[in-house]
Coordinates of C-alpha atoms in Angstrom, one line a residue:
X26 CA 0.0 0.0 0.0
X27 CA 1.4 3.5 -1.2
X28 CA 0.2 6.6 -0.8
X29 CA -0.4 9.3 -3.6
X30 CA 2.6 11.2 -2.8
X31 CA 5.0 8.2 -2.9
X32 CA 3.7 7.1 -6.3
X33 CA 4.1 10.3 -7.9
X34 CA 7.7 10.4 -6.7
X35 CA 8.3 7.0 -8.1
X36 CA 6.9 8.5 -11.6
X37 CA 8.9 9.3 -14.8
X38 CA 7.3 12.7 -13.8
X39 CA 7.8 13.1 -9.9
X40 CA 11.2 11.5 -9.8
X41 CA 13.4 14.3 -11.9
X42 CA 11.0 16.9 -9.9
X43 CA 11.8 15.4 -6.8
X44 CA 15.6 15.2 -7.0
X45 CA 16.1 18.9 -8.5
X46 CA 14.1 20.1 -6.0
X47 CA 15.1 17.9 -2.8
X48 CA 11.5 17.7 -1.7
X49 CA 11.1 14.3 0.5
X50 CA 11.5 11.0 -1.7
X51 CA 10.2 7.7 0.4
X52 CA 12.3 4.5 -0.3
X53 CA 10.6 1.3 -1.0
X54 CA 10.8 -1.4 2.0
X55 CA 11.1 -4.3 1.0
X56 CA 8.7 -6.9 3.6
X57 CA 9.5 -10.7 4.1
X58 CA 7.5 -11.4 1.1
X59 CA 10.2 -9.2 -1.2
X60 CA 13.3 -10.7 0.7
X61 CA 12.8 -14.4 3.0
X62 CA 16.4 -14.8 3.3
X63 CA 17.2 -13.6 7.1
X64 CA 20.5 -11.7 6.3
X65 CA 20.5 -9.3 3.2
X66 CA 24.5 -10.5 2.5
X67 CA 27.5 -9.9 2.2
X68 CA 27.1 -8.9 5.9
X69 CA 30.3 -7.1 7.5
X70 CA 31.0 -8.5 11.2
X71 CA 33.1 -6.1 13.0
X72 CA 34.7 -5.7 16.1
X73 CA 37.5 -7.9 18.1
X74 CA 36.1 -9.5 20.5
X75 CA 35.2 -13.4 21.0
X76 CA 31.6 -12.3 21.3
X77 CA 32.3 -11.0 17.7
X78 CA 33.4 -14.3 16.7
X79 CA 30.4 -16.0 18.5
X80 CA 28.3 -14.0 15.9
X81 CA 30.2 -14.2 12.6
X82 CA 30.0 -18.4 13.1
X83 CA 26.2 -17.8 14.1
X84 CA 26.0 -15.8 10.7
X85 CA 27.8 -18.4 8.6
X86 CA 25.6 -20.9 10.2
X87 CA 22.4 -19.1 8.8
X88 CA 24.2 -19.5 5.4
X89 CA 25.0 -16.0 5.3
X90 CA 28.3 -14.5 3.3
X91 CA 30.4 -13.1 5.9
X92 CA 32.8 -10.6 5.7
X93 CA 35.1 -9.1 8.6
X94 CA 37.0 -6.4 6.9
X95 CA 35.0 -3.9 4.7
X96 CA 38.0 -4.1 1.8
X97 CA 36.9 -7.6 1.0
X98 CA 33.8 -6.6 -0.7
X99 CA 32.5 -3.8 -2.8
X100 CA 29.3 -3.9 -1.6
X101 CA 27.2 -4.2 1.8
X102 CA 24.2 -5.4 2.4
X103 CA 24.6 -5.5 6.4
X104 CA 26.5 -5.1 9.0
X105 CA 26.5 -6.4 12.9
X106 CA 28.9 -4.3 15.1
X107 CA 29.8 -6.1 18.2
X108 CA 31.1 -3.2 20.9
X109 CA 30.2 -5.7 24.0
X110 CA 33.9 -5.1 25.6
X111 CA 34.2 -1.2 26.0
X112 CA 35.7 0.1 28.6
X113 CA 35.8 3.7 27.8
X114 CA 34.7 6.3 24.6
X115 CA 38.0 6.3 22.9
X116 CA 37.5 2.6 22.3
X117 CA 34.3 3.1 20.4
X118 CA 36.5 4.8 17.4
X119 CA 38.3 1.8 16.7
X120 CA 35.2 -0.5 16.1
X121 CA 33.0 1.7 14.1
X122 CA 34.6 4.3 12.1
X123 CA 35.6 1.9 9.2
X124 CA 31.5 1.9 8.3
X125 CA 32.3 5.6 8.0
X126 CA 33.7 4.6 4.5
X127 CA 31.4 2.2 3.9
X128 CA 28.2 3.6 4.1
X129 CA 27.3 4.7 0.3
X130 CA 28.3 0.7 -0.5
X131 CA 25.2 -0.1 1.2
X132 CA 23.0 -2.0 -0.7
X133 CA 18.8 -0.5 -0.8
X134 CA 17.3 -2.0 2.3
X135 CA 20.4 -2.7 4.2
X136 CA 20.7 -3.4 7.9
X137 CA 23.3 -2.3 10.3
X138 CA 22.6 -3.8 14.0
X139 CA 25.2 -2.7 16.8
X140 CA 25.5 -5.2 20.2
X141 CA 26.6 -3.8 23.6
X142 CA 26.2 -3.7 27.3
X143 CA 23.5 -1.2 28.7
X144 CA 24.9 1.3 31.3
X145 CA 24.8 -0.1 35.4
X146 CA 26.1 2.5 37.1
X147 CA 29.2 0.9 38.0
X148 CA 31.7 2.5 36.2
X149 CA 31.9 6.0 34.8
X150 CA 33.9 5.5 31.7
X151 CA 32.5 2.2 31.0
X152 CA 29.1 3.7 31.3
X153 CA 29.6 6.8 29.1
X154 CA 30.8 4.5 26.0
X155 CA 28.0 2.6 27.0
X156 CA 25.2 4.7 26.8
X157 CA 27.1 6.6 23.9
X158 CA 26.4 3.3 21.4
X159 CA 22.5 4.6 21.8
X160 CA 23.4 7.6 19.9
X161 CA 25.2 6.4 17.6
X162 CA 22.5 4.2 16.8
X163 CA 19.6 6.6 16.5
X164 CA 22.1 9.0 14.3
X165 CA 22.9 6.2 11.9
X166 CA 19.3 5.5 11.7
X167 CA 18.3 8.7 10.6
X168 CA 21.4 8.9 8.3
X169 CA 20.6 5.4 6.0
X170 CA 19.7 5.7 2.6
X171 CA 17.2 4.0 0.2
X172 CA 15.6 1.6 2.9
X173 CA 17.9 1.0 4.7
X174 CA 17.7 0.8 9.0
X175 CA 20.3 1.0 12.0
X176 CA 19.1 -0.7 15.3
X177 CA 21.0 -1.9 18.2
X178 CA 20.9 -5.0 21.0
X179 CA 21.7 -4.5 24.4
X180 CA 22.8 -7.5 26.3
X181 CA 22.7 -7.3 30.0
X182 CA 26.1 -8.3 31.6
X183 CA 26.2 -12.2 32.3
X184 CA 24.0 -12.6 29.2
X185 CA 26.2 -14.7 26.4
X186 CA 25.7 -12.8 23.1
X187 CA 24.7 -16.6 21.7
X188 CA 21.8 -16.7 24.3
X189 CA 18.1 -17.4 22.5
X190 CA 17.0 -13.6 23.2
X191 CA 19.7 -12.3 21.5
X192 CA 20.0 -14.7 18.6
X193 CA 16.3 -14.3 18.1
X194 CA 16.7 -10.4 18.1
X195 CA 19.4 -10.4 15.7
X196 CA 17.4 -12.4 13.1
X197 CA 14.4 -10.2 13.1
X198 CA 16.1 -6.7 13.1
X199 CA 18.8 -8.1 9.9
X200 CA 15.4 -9.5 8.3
X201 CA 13.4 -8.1 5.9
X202 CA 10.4 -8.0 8.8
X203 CA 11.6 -5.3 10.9
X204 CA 11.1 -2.5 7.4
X205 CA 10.0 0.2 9.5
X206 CA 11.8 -0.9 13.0
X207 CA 14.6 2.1 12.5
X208 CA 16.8 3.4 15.5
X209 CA 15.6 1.7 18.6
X210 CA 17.5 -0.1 20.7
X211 CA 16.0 -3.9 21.9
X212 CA 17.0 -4.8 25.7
X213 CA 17.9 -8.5 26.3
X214 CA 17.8 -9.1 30.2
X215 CA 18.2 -12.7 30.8
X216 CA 19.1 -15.8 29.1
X217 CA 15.7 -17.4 28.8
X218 CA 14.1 -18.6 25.8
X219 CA 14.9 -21.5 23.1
X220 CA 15.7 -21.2 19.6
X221 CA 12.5 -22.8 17.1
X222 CA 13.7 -25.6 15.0
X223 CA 11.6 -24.1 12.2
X224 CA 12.4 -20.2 12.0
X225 CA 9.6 -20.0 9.3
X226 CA 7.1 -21.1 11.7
X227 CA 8.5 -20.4 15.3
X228 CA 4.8 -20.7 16.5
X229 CA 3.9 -23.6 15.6
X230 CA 2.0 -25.7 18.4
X231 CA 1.4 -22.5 20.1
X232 CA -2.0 -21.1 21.0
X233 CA -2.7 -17.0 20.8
X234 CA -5.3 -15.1 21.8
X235 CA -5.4 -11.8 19.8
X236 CA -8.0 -9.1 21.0
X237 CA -9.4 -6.4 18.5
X238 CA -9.0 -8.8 16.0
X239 CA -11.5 -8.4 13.3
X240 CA -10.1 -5.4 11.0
X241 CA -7.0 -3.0 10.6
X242 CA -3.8 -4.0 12.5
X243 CA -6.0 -6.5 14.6
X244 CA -6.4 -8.3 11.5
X245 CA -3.5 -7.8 10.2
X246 CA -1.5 -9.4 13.8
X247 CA -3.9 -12.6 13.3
X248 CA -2.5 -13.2 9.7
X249 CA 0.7 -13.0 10.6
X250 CA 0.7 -15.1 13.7
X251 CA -1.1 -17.9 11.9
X252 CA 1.5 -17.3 9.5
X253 CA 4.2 -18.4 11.6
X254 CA 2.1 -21.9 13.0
X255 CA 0.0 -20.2 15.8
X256 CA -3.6 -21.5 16.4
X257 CA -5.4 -18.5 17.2
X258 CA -8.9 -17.1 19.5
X259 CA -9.7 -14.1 17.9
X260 CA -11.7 -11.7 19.9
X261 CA -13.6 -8.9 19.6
X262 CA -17.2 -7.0 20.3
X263 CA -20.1 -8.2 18.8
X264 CA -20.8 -5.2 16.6
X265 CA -18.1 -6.7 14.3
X266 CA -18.9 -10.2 14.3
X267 CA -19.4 -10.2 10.7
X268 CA -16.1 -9.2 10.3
X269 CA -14.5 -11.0 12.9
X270 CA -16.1 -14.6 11.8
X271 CA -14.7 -13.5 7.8
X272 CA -10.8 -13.2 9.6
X273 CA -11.5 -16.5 11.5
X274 CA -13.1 -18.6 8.8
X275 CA -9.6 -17.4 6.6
X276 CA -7.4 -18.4 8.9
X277 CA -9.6 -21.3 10.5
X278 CA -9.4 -20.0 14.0
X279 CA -11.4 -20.2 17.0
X280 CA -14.0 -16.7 16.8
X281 CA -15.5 -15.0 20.2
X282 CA -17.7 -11.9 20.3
X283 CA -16.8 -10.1 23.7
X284 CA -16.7 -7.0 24.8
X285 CA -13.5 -6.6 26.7
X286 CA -14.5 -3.6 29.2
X287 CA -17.3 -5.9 30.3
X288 CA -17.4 -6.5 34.1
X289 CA -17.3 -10.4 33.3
X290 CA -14.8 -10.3 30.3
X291 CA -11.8 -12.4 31.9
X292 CA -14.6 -14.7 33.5
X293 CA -16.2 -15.6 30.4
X294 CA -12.6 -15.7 28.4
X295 CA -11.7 -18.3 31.1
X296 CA -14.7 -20.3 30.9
X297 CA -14.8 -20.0 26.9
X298 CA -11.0 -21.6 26.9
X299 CA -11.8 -24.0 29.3
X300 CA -14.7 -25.2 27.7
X301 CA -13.1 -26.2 24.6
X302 CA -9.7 -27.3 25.9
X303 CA -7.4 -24.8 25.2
X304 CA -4.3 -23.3 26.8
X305 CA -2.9 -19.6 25.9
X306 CA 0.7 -19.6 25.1
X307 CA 0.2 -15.8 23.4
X308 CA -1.6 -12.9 24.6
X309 CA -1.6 -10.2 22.4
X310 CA -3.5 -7.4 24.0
X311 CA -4.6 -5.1 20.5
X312 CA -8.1 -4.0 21.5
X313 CA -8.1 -0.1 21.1
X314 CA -10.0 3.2 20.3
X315 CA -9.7 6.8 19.8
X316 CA -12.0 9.6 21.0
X317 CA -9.8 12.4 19.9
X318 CA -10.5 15.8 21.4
X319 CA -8.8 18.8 22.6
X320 CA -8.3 18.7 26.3
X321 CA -10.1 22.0 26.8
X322 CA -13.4 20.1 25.3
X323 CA -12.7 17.1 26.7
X324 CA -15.8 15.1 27.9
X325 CA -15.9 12.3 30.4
X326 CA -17.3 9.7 27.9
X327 CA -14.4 10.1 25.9
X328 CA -12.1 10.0 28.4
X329 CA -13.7 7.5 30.4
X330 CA -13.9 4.8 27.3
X331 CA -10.8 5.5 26.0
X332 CA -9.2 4.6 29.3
X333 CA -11.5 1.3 30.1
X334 CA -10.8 -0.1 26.3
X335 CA -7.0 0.8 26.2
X336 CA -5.8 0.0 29.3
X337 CA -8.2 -1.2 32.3
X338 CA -9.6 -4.0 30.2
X339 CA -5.9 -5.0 29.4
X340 CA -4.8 -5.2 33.3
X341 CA -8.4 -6.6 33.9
X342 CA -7.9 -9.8 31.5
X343 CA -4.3 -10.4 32.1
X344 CA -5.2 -10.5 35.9
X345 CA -8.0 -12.9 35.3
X346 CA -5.9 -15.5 33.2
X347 CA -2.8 -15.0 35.7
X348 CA -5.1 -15.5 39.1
X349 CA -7.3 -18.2 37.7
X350 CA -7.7 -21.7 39.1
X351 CA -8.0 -23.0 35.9
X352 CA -5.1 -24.0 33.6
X353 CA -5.8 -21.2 30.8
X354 CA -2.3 -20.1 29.9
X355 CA 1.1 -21.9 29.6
X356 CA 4.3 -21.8 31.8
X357 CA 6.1 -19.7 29.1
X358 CA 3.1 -17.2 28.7
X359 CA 4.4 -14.4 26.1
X360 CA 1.8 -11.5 26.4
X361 CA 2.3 -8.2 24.0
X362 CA 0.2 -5.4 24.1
X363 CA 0.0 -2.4 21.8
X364 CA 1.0 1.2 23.0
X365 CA 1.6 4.1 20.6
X366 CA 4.3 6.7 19.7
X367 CA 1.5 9.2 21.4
X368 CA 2.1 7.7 24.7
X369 CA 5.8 8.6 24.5
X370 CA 6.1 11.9 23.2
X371 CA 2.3 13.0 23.3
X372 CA -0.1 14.5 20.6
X373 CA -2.1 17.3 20.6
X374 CA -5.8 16.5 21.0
X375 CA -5.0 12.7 22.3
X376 CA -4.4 13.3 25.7
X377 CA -6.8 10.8 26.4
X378 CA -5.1 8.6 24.0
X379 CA -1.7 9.0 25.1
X380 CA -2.3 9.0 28.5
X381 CA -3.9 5.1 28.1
X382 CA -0.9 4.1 25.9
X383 CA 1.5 5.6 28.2
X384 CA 0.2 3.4 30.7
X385 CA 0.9 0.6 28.7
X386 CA 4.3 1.1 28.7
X387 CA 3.8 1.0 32.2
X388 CA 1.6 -1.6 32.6
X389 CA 4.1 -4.3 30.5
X390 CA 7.1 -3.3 32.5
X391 CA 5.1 -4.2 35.7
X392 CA 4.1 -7.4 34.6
X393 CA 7.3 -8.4 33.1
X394 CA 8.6 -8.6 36.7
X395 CA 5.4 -10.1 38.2
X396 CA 5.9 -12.9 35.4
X397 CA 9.3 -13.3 36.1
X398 CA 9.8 -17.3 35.3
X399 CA 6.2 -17.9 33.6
X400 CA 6.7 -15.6 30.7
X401 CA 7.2 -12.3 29.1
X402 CA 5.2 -8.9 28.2
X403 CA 6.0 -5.9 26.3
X404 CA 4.9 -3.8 23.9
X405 CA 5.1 -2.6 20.1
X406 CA 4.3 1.5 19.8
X407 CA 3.3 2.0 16.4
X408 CA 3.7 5.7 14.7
X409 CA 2.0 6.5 11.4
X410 CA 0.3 3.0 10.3
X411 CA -1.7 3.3 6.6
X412 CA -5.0 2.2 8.1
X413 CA -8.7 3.3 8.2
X414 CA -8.1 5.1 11.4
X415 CA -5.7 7.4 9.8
X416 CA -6.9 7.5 6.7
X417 CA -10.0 9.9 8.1
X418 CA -7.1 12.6 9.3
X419 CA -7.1 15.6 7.7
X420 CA -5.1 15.3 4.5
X421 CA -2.0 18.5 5.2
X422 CA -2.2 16.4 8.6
X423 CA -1.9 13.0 7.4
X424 CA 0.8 14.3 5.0
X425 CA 2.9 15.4 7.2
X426 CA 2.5 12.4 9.9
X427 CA 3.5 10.1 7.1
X428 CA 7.0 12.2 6.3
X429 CA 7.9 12.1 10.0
X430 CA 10.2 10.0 10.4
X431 CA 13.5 8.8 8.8
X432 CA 12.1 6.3 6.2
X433 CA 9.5 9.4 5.1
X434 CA 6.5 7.1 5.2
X435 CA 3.8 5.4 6.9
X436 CA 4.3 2.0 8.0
X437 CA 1.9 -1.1 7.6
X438 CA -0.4 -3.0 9.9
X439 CA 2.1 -5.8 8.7
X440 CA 5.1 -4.1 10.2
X441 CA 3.2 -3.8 13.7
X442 CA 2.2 -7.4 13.0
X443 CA 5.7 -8.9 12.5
X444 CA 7.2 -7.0 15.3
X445 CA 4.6 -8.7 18.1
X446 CA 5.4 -12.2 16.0
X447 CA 9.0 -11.7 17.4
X448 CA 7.7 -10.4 20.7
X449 CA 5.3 -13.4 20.5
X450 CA 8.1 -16.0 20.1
X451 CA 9.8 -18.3 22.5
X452 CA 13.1 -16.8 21.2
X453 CA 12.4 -13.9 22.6
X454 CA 12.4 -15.0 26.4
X455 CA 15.2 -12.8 27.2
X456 CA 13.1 -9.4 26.3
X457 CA 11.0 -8.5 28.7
X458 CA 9.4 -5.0 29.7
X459 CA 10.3 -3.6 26.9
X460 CA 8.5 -1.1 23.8
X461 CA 9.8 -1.6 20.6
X462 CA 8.4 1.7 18.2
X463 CA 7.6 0.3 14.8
X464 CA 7.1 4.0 13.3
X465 CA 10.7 4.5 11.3
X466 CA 12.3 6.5 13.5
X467 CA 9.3 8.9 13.6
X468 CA 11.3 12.4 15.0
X469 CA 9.6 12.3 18.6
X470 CA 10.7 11.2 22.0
X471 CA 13.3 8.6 22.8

């Protein structure tokens, strides 16, 4: 799906007009379906240490044409910096400057991913080069050219950079399913986890429970999660059972017509799964609405149902599953929910909106730690998506939401959709708490 603009400027018209007159000119992004391969080669390895080693065999072992010197090849498609032993900001030079010369090799769509160690307070020096990789990441992502993205992996210490939340991390930001992931930085916190045997279909023999399932990015999560082996429950309220039965017949999955803000919601969830047998490993939590309004003409119905559909009915049905009797979810539970580039850096007339996704963010980091051995949770903040939802802003608006960011786009329900399939997957054990912003770098908050 392209928009009008990004047509023209692919035109025999637009595209002289564009580059005489420097006006913005989106890249394509090519989506798993352009590119299946996980690694876009020849990928460039660099840095010194064994970890680097660790990954340049882990490359080669995806089948992947790897390079450790930049002369060896005239052109790039990625590139994995491994800066897990600094000890201070001179050292961080050494490692990355030779991409310095190598940037205009990269190939359209490339990938650079850095690995490090997150600050921990323990050592000034070792912090500041630390926390100085971060920059250097979100610089470079704003700084690729013709598709390309720059994202980073921060190990905690103790964490082996071939543990299953790393590995798993790596895969998905080098692939062709994180397009419009671009300068964010993925936290892996413990070595939990385990590697699928088939990375096609890492769900496979799991069971997900998607809510808001029946249209847009609801929709658009269920397809992809089947996609990858999941049997899916898809939920969501009656007024769009139509719609919600069409999704489930497609994708033979289990349909059920609930409204989540419903004071019995988790009760009749539970008895719905335990009536037909079946055990959540997945939880994605995508239910949401908007009732956009200036704050000064805010209204309590708007703020009220914003609040009860965004967020309360999230903590409400992850609470029921957690505290039932009943054997409902797994032992390696993965629950995502969906938050928004609003709750980070605000937008005028959602402060109801921003304020429920901000307390999503919040709401996953809680229960990451209240999990602790019995799962994960976190969340994907989408920016500008192409949906029907944004399609009814105002078109100078919409225009300049889509141009934004660093890829000078919208995104795709399918980009939101493969990020929560990585969340979603037991590869990703080792990330917890954490909000990864599918919305290409779009130029607000962190």
């Amino acid at each position: 799906m392209t928009d009008a603009y990004t047509r023209f400027t692919r035109s025999p018209l637009g595209r002289p007009l564009v580059k005489r007159t420097g006006l913005p000119n989106p890249p394509r992004l090519p989506r798993h379906a352009d590119r299946p391969q996980p690694v876009l080669g020849p990928v460039v390895v660099l840095g010194a240490s064994p970890g680097a080693d660790e990954v340049a065999a882990l490359l080669l072992d995806w089948g992947a044409d790897v390079r450790r010197r930049f002369e060896e090849t005239s052109t790039v498609g990625s590139v994995v910096v491994v800066l897990d032993d600094l000890a201070k900001p001179a050292d961080l030079g050494t490692t990355v400057l030779p991409l310095a010369g190598a940037m205009r090799s990269l190939l359209p769509g490339s990938r650079v991913v850095t690995i490090s160690r997150p600050p921990t307070g323990e050592d000034l020096a070792r912090d500041a080069v630390r926390g100085g990789v971060e920059g250097f990441v979100r610089t470079l992502g704003h700084e690729m050219r013709k598709g390309g993205t720059a994202n980073g992996i921060q190990v905690a210490d103790g964490v082996p950079l071939t543990a299953p939340g790393v590995v798993s991390t790596l895969r998905f930001l080098l692939s062709a399913r994180s397009a419009f992931v671009d300068g964010q930085i993925v936290g892996v916190a413990r070595q939990d986890g385990a590697l699928p045997e088939d990375w096609e279909r890492p769900l496979a023999g799991r069971t997900a429970l998607v809510t808001g399932a029946a249209r847009g990015i609801g929709a658009a999560i269920s397809r992809t999660l089947a996609g990858l082996g999941a049997e899916l429950v898809l939920l969501d309220v009656p007024a769009s059972g139509s719609e919600l039965s069409g999704v489930a017949n497609e994708l033979r999955a289990t349909p059920l017509q609930l409204d989540v803000t419903s004071a019995q919601a988790g009760d009749r969830v539970i008895a719905f799964l335990r009536e037909r047998g079946i055990v959540l490993d997945v939880l994605v939590l995508n239910a949401g609405i908007t009732r956009d309004k200036m704050f000064a003409n805010m209204t309590a119905d708007r703020w009220d149902a914003v609040i009860a559909v965004n967020i309360s009915s999230q903590i409400a049905l992850a609470e029921a599953l957690l505290s039932s009797d009943e054997p409902v979810v797994g032992s390696d539970l993965r629950v995502v929910s969906l938050a928004s580039t609003s709750g980070i850096a605000g937008n005028r007339g959602q402060a109801n909106y921003a304020t429920s996704k901000a307390g999503v963010m919040a709401f996953v980091d809680a229960l990451a730690r209240r999990l602790g051995e019995r799962g994960t949770a976190n969340a994907v903040a989408p920016g500008f998506i192409e949906t029907d939802m944004t399609a009814k802003i105002p078109p100078l608006q919409r225009e300049i939401a889509r141009r934004a960011n660093s890829l000078q786009q919208g995104g795709l329900p399918l980009d939101v959709a493969e990020t929560i399939g990585f969340l979603a997957s037991p590869g990703a054990g080792g990330v917890r708490g954490q909000t990864v912003r599918v919305c290409g770098q779009n130029l607000v908050g962190r």
